[in-house]
Tab-separated table of C-alpha atoms and ligand atoms in Angstrom:
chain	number	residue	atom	x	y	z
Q	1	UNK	CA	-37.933	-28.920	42.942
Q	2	UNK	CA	-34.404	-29.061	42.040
Q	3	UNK	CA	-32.987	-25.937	40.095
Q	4	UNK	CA	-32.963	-25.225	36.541
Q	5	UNK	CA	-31.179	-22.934	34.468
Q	6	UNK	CA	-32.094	-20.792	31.854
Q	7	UNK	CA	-30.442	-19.718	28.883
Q	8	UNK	CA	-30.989	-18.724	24.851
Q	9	UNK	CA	-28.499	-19.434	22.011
Q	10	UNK	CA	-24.299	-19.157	21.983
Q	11	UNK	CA	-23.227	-15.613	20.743
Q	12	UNK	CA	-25.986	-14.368	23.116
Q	13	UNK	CA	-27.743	-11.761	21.460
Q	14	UNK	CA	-29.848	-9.045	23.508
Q	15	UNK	CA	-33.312	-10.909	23.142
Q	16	UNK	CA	-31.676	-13.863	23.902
Q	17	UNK	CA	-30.219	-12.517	27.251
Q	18	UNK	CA	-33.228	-10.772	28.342
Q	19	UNK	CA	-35.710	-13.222	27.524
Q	20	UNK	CA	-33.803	-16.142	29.935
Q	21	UNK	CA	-33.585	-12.970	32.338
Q	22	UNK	CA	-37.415	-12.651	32.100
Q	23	UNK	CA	-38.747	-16.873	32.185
Q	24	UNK	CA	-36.395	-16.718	35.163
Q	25	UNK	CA	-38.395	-14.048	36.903
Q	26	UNK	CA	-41.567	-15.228	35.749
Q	27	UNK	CA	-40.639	-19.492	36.397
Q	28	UNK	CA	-39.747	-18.152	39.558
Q	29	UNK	CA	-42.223	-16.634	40.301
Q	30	UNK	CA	-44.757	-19.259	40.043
Q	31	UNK	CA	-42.247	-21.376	42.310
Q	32	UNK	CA	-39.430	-23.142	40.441
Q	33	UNK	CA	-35.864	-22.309	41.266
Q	34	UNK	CA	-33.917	-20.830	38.403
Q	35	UNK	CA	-31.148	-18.898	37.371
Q	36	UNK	CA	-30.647	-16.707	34.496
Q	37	UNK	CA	-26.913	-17.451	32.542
Q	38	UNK	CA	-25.481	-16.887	28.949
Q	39	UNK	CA	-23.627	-18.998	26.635
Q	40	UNK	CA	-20.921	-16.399	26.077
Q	41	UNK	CA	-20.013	-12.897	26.738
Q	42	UNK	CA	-22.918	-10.267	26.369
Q	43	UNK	CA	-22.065	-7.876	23.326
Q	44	UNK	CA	-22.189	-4.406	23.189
Q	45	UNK	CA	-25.703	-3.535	22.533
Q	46	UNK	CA	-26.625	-5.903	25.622
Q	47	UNK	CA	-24.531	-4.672	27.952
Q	48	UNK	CA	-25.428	-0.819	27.303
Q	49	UNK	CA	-29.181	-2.176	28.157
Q	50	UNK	CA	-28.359	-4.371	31.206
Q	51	UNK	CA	-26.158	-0.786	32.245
Q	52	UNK	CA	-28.624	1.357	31.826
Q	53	UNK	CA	-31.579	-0.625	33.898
Q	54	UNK	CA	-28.894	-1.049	36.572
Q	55	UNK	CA	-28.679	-4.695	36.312
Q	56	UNK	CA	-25.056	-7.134	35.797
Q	57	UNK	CA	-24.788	-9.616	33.281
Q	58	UNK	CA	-25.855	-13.056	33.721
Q	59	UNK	CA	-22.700	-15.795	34.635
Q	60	UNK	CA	-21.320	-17.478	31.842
Q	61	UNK	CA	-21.573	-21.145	31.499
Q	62	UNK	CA	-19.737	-23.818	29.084
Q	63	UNK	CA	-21.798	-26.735	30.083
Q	64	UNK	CA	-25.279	-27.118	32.015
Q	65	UNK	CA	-25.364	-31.028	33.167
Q	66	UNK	CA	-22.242	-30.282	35.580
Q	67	UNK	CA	-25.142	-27.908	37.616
Q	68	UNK	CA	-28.592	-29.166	37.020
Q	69	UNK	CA	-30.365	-32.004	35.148
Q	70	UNK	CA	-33.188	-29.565	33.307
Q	71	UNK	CA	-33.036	-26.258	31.342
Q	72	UNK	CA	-35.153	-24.012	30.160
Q	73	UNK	CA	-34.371	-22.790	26.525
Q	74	UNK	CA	-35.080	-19.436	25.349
Q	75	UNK	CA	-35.214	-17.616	21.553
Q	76	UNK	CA	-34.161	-20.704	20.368
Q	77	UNK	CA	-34.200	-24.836	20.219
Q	78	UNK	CA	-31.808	-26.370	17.575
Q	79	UNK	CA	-29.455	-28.121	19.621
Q	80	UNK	CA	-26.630	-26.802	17.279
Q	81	UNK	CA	-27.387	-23.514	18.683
Q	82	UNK	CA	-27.606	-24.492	22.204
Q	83	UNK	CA	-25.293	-25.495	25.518
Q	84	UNK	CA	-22.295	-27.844	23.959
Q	85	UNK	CA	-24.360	-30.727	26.367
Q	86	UNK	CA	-27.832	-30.212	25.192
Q	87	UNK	CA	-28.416	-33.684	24.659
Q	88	UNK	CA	-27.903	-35.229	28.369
Q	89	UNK	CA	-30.424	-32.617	30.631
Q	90	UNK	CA	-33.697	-32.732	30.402
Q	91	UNK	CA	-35.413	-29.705	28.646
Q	92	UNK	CA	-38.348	-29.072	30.171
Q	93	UNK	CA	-39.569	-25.595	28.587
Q	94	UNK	CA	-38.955	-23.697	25.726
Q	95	UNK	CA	-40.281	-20.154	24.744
Q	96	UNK	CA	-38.933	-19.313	21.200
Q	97	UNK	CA	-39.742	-17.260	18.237
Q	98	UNK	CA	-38.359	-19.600	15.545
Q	99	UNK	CA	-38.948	-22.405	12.975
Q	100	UNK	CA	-38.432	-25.520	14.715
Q	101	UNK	CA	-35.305	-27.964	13.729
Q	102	UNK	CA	-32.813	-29.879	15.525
Q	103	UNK	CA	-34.865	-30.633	18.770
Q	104	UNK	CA	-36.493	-33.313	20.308
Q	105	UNK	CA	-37.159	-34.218	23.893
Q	106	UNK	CA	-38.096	-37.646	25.771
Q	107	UNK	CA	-40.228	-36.287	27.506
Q	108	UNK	CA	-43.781	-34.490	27.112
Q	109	UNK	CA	-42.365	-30.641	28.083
Q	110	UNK	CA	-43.904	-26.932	28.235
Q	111	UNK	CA	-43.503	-25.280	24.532
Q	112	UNK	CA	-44.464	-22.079	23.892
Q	113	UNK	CA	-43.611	-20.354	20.483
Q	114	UNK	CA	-44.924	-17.981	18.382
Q	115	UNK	CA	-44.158	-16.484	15.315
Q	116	UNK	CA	-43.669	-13.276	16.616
Q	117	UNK	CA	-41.084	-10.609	16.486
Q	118	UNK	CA	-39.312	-11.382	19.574
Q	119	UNK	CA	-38.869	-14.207	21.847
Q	120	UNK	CA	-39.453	-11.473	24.639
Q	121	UNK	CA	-42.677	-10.610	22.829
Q	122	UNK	CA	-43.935	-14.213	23.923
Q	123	UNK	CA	-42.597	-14.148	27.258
Q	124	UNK	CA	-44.898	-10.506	27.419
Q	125	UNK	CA	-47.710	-12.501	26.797
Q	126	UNK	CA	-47.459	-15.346	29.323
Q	127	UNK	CA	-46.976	-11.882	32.102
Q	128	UNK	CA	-50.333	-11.093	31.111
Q	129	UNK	CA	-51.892	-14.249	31.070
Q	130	UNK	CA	-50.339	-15.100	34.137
Q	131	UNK	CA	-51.138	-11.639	35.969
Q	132	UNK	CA	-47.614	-11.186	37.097
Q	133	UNK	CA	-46.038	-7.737	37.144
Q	134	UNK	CA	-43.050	-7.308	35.635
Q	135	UNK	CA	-40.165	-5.493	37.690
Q	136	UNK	CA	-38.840	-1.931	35.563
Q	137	UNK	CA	-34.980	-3.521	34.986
Q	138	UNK	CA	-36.682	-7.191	33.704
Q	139	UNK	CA	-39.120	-4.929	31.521
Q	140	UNK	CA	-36.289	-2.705	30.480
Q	141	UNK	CA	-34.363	-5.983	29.060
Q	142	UNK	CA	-37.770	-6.984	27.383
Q	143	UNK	CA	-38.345	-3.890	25.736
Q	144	UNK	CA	-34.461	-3.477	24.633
Q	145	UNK	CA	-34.614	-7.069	23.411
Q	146	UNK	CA	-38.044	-5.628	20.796
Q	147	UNK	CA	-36.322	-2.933	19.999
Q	148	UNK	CA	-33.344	-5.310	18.864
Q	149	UNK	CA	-34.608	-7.976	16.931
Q	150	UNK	CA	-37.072	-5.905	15.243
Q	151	UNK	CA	-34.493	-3.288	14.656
Q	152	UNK	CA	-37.090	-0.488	16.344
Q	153	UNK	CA	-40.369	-2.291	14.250
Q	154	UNK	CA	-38.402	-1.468	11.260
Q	155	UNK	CA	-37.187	-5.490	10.456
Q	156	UNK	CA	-40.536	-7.550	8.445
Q	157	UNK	CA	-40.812	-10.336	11.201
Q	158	UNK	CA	-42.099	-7.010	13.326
Q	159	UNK	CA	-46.510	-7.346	14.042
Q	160	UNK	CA	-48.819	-5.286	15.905
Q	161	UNK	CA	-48.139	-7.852	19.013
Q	162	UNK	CA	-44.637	-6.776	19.181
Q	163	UNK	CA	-45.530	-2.903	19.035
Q	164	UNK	CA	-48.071	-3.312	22.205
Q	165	UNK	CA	-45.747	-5.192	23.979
Q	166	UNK	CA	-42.963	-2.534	23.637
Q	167	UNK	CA	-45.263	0.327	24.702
Q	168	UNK	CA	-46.388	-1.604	27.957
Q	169	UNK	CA	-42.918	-2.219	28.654
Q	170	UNK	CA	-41.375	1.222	28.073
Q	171	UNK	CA	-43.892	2.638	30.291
Q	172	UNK	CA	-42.828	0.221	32.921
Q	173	UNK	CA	-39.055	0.791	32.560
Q	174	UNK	CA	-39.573	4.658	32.136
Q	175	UNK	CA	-38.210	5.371	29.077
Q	176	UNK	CA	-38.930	6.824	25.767
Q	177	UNK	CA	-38.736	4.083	23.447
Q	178	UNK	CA	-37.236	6.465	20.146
Q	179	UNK	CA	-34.797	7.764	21.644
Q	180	UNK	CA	-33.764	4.633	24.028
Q	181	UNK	CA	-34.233	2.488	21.340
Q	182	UNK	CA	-31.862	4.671	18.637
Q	183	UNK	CA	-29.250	5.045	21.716
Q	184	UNK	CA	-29.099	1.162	21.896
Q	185	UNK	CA	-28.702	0.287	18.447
Q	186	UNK	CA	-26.212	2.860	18.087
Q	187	UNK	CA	-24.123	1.697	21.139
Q	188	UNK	CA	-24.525	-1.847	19.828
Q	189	UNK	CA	-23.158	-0.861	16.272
Q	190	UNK	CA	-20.373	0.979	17.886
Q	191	UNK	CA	-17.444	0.937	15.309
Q	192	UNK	CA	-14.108	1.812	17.966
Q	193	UNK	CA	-13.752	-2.019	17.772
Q	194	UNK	CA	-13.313	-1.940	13.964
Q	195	UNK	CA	-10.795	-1.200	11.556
Q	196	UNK	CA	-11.205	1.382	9.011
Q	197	UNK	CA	-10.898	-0.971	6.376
Q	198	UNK	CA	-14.472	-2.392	7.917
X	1	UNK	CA	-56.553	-15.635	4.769
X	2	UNK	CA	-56.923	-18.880	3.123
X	3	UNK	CA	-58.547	-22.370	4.296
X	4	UNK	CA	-56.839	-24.629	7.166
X	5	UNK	CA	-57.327	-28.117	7.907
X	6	UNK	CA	-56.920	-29.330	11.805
X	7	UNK	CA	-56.381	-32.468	12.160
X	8	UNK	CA	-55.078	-35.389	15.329
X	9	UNK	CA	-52.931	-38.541	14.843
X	10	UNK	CA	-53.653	-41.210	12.702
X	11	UNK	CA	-55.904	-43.837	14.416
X	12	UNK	CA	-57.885	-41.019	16.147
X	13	UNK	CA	-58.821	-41.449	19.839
X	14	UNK	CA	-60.593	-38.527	21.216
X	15	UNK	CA	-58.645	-36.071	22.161
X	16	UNK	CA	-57.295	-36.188	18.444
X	17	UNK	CA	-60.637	-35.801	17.099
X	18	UNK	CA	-62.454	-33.513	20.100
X	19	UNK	CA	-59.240	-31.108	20.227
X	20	UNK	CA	-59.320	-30.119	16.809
X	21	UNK	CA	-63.314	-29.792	16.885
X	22	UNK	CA	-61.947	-27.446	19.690
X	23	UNK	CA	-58.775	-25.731	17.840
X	24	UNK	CA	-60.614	-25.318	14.852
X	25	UNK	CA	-63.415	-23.438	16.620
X	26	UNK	CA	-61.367	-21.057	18.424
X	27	UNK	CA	-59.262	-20.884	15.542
X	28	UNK	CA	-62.518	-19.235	13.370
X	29	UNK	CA	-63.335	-17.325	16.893
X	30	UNK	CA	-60.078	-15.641	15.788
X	31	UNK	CA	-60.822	-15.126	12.180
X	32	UNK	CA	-59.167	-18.182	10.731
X	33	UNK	CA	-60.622	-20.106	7.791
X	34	UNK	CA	-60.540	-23.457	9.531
X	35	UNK	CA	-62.323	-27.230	9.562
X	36	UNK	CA	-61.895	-30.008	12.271
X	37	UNK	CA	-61.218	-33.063	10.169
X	38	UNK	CA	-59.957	-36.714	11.269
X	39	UNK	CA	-56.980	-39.018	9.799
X	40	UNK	CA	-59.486	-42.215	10.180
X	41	UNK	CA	-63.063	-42.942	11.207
X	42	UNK	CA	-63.810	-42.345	15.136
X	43	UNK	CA	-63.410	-44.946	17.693
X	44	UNK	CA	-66.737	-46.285	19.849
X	45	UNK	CA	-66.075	-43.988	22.335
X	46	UNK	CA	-65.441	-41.380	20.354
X	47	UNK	CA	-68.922	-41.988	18.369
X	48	UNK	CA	-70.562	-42.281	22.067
X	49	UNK	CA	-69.474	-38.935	22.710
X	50	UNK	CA	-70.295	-36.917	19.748
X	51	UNK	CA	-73.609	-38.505	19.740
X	52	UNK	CA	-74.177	-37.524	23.502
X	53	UNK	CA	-73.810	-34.140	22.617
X	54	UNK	CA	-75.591	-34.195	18.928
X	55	UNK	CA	-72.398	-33.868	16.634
X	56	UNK	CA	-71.083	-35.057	13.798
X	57	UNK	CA	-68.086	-36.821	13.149
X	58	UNK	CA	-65.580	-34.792	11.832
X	59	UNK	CA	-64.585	-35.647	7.727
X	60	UNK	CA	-61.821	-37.940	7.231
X	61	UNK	CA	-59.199	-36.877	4.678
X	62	UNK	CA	-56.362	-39.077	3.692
X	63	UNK	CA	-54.302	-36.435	2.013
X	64	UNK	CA	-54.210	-32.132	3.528
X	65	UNK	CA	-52.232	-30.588	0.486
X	66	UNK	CA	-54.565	-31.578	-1.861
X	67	UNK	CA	-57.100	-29.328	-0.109
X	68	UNK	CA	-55.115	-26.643	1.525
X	69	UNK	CA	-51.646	-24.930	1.942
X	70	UNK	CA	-51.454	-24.925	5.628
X	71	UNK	CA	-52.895	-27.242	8.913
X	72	UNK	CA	-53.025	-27.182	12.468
X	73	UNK	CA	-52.241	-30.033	14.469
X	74	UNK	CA	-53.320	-31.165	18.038
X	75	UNK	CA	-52.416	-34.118	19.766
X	76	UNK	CA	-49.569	-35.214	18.097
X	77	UNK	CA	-46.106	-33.803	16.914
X	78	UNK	CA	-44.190	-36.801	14.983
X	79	UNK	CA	-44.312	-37.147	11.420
X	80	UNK	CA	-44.891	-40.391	11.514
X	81	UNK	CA	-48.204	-40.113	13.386
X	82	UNK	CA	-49.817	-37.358	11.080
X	83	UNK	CA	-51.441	-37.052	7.764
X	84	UNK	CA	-49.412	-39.118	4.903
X	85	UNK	CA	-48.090	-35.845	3.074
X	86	UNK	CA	-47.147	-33.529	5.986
X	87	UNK	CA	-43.871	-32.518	4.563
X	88	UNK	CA	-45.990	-31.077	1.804
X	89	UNK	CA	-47.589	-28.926	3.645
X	90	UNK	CA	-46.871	-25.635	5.941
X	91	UNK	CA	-47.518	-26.308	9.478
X	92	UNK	CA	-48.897	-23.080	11.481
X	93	UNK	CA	-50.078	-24.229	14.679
X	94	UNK	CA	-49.188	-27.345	16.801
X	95	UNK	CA	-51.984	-27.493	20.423
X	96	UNK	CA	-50.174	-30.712	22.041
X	97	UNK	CA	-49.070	-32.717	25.564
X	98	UNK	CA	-46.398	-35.218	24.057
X	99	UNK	CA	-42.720	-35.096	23.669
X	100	UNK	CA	-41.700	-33.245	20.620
X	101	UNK	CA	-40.078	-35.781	18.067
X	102	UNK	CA	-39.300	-36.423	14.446
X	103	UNK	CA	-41.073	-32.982	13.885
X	104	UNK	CA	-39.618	-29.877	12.099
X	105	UNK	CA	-40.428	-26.716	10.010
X	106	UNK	CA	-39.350	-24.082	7.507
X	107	UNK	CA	-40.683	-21.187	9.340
X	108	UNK	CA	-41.632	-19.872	12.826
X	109	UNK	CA	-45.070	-21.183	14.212
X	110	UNK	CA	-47.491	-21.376	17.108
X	111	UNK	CA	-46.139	-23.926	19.167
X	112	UNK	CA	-48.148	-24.691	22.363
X	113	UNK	CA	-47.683	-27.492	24.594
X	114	UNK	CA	-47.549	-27.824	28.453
X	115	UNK	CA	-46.935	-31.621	29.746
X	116	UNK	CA	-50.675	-32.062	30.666
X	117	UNK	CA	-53.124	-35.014	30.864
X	118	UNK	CA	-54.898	-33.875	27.564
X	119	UNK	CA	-54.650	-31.767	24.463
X	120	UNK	CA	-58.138	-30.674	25.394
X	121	UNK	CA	-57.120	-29.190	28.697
X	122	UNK	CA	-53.960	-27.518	27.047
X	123	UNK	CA	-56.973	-25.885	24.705
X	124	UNK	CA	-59.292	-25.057	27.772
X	125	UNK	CA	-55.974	-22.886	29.231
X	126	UNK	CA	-56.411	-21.366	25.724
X	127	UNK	CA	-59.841	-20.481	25.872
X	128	UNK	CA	-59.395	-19.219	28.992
X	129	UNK	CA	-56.882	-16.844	28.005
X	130	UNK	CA	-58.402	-15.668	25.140
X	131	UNK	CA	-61.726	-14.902	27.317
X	132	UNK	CA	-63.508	-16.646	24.063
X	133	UNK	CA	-66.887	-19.001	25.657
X	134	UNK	CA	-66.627	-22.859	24.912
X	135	UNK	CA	-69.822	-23.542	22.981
X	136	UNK	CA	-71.491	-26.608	24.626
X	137	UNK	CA	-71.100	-29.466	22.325
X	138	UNK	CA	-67.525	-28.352	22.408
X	139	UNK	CA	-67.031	-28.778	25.992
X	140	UNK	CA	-68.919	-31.799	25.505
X	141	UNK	CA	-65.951	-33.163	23.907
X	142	UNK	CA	-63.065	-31.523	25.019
X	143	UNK	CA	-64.463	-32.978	28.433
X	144	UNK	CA	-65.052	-36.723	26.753
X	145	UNK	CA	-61.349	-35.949	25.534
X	146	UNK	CA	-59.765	-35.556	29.118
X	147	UNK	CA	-61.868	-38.266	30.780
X	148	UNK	CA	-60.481	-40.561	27.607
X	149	UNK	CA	-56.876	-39.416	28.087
X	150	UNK	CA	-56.179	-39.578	31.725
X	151	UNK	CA	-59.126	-42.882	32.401
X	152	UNK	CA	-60.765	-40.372	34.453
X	153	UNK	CA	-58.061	-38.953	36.177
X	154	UNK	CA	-56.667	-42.288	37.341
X	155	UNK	CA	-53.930	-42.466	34.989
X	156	UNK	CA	-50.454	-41.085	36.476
X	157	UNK	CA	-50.298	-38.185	33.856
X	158	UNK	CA	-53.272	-36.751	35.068
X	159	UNK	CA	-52.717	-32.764	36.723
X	160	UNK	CA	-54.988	-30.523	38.805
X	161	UNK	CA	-55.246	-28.372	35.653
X	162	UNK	CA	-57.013	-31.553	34.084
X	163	UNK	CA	-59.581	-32.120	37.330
X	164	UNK	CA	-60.030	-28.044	37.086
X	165	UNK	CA	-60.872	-28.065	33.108
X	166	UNK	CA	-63.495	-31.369	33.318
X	167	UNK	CA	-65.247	-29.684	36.560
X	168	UNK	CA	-65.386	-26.667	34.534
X	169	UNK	CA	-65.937	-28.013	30.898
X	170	UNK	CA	-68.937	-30.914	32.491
X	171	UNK	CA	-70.642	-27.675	33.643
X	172	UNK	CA	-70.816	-25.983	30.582
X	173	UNK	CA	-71.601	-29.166	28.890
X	174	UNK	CA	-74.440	-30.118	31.330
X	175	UNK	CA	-73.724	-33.776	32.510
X	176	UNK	CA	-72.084	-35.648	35.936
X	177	UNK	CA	-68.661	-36.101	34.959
X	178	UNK	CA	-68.400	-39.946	36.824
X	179	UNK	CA	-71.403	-41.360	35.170
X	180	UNK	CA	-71.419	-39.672	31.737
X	181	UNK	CA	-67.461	-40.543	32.383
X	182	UNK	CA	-68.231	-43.956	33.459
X	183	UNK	CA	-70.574	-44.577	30.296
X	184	UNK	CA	-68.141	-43.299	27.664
X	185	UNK	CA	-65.488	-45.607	28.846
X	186	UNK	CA	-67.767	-48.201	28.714
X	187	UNK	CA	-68.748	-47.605	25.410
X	188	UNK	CA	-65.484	-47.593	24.019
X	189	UNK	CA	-64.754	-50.595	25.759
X	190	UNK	CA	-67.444	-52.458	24.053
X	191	UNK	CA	-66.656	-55.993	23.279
X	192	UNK	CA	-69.415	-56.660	21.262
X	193	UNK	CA	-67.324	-56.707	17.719
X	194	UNK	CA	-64.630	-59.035	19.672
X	195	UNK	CA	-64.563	-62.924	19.403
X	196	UNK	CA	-64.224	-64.973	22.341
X	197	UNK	CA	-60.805	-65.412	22.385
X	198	UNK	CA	-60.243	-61.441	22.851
F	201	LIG	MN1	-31.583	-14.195	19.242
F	202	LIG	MN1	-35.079	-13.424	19.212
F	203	LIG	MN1	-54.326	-39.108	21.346
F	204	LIG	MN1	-54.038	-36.712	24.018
């Protein structure tokens, strides 16, 4: 099987980077060849999770046809949001946590979405379905991914699903997820960047 | 939580008509509000198979947002294959094994599809997961449904997750899966309404 990559949407926000970190481990796992990559520079928040599980960023990529002919997608699908050549590769799975607009495939293709918090909330589920453990750094990115898009189960699109997942996953990265969680956010919203004015 | 309609493609074969019996039941499993309902009246085969297994056919509706706020569709994605006033309604779940096109949504849904020889075997993964039994008329049909979608399991889109769900869905259901296949195809073959020239 030739290899795929994996990546979520441009501006590559920490659920999207962990999530393509996690279908990576898990597609490899049940034998495809993939590699993890971002549309753009991790941001602040992502990189103080990838640094604290030990783990580098994924490469950076401007185009996927040049390397493979199939992707797999991640916390997104509009095409708008996507790799600048979405169009010619062939998508063959998507795990996503949002409406659906903008996409469309030739092809029959593996689609898994749910209206969940987190696109990492999903990819929690298919671990468990598929009775694969999940390594501490990949469940570390999982958990700081939760933590981000429902802004520590504070944001509405949070559910019980997304709570579970989180615990299972802190226990498996070793961390307390309070005071992890509050450390991320905070080192995401870090304001040495900005001017006063902001 | 208020009353869903699931529903196949227009003209419905019977994977359209036995994978929403099948949604739909798993769906109220769940705690859904939910009925199985059909876009036209059943084929031959179709009619074979539900009275093998002492069903009824499913209603047929012309119109869902006259009834309900919300559906669930299996077997189909496109617009242009569903129920005349989809863009009325909100669509919550999608159980499919075609190519996602001229399909779209306001909000984040269930989305599963895997590139399999049936929606009924995408639905017996499902089940599986969700550790929920497949009554036996059920499996009756979901079984009729993959025998009727991949010609049993001579057409090119058939998988070993398709041969694993009929040998497991034929015992639940009780029958030989060649010659209760073999007599379904034959019944929807039936030439008896055709003229001559056909
Ligand atoms: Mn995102
Ligand atoms: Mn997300
Ligand atoms: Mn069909
Ligand atoms: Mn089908």
């Amino acid at each position: 099987m030739s290899k795929k990559l994996v990546f979520g949407h441009q501006n590559p926000d920490t659920d999207a980077t962990g999530a393509a970190m996690s279908l990576s481990y898990l597609a490899n796992q049940k034998g495809f060849d993939t590699e993890a990559v971002v549309l753009g520079e991790v941001n602040k928040e992502t990189a103080f999770a990838l640094n604290h599980f030990g783990l580098t960023a994924p490469r950076v990529i401007e185009q996927a046809g040049t390397e493979v002919d199939s992707v797999m997608l991640v916390d997104h699908n509009e095409f708008g949001q996507s790799v600048s050549d979405i169009e010619d590769v062939k998508i063959s799975h998507v795990v996503d946590h949002h409406r659906i607009s903008d996409f469309h495939t030739a092809d029959p293709l593996f689609y898994r979405a749910e209206p969940l918090g987190a696109a990492s909330t999903v990819l929690w589920k298919m671990y468990q379905e598929s009775n694969i453990e999940i390594p501490k750094g990949i469940a570390g990115m999982m958990l700081s991914a939760i933590i981000s898009d429902t802004l520590l189960f504070k944001s509405p699109t949070t559910t019980p699903t997304d709570e579970a997942a989180a615990k299972d996953l802190a226990s498996i990265a070793g961390v307390d997820i309070e005071s992890y969680g509050l450390d991320m956010l905070k080192a995401g919203a870090d304001l040495s960047d900005k001017s006063e004015a902001e």
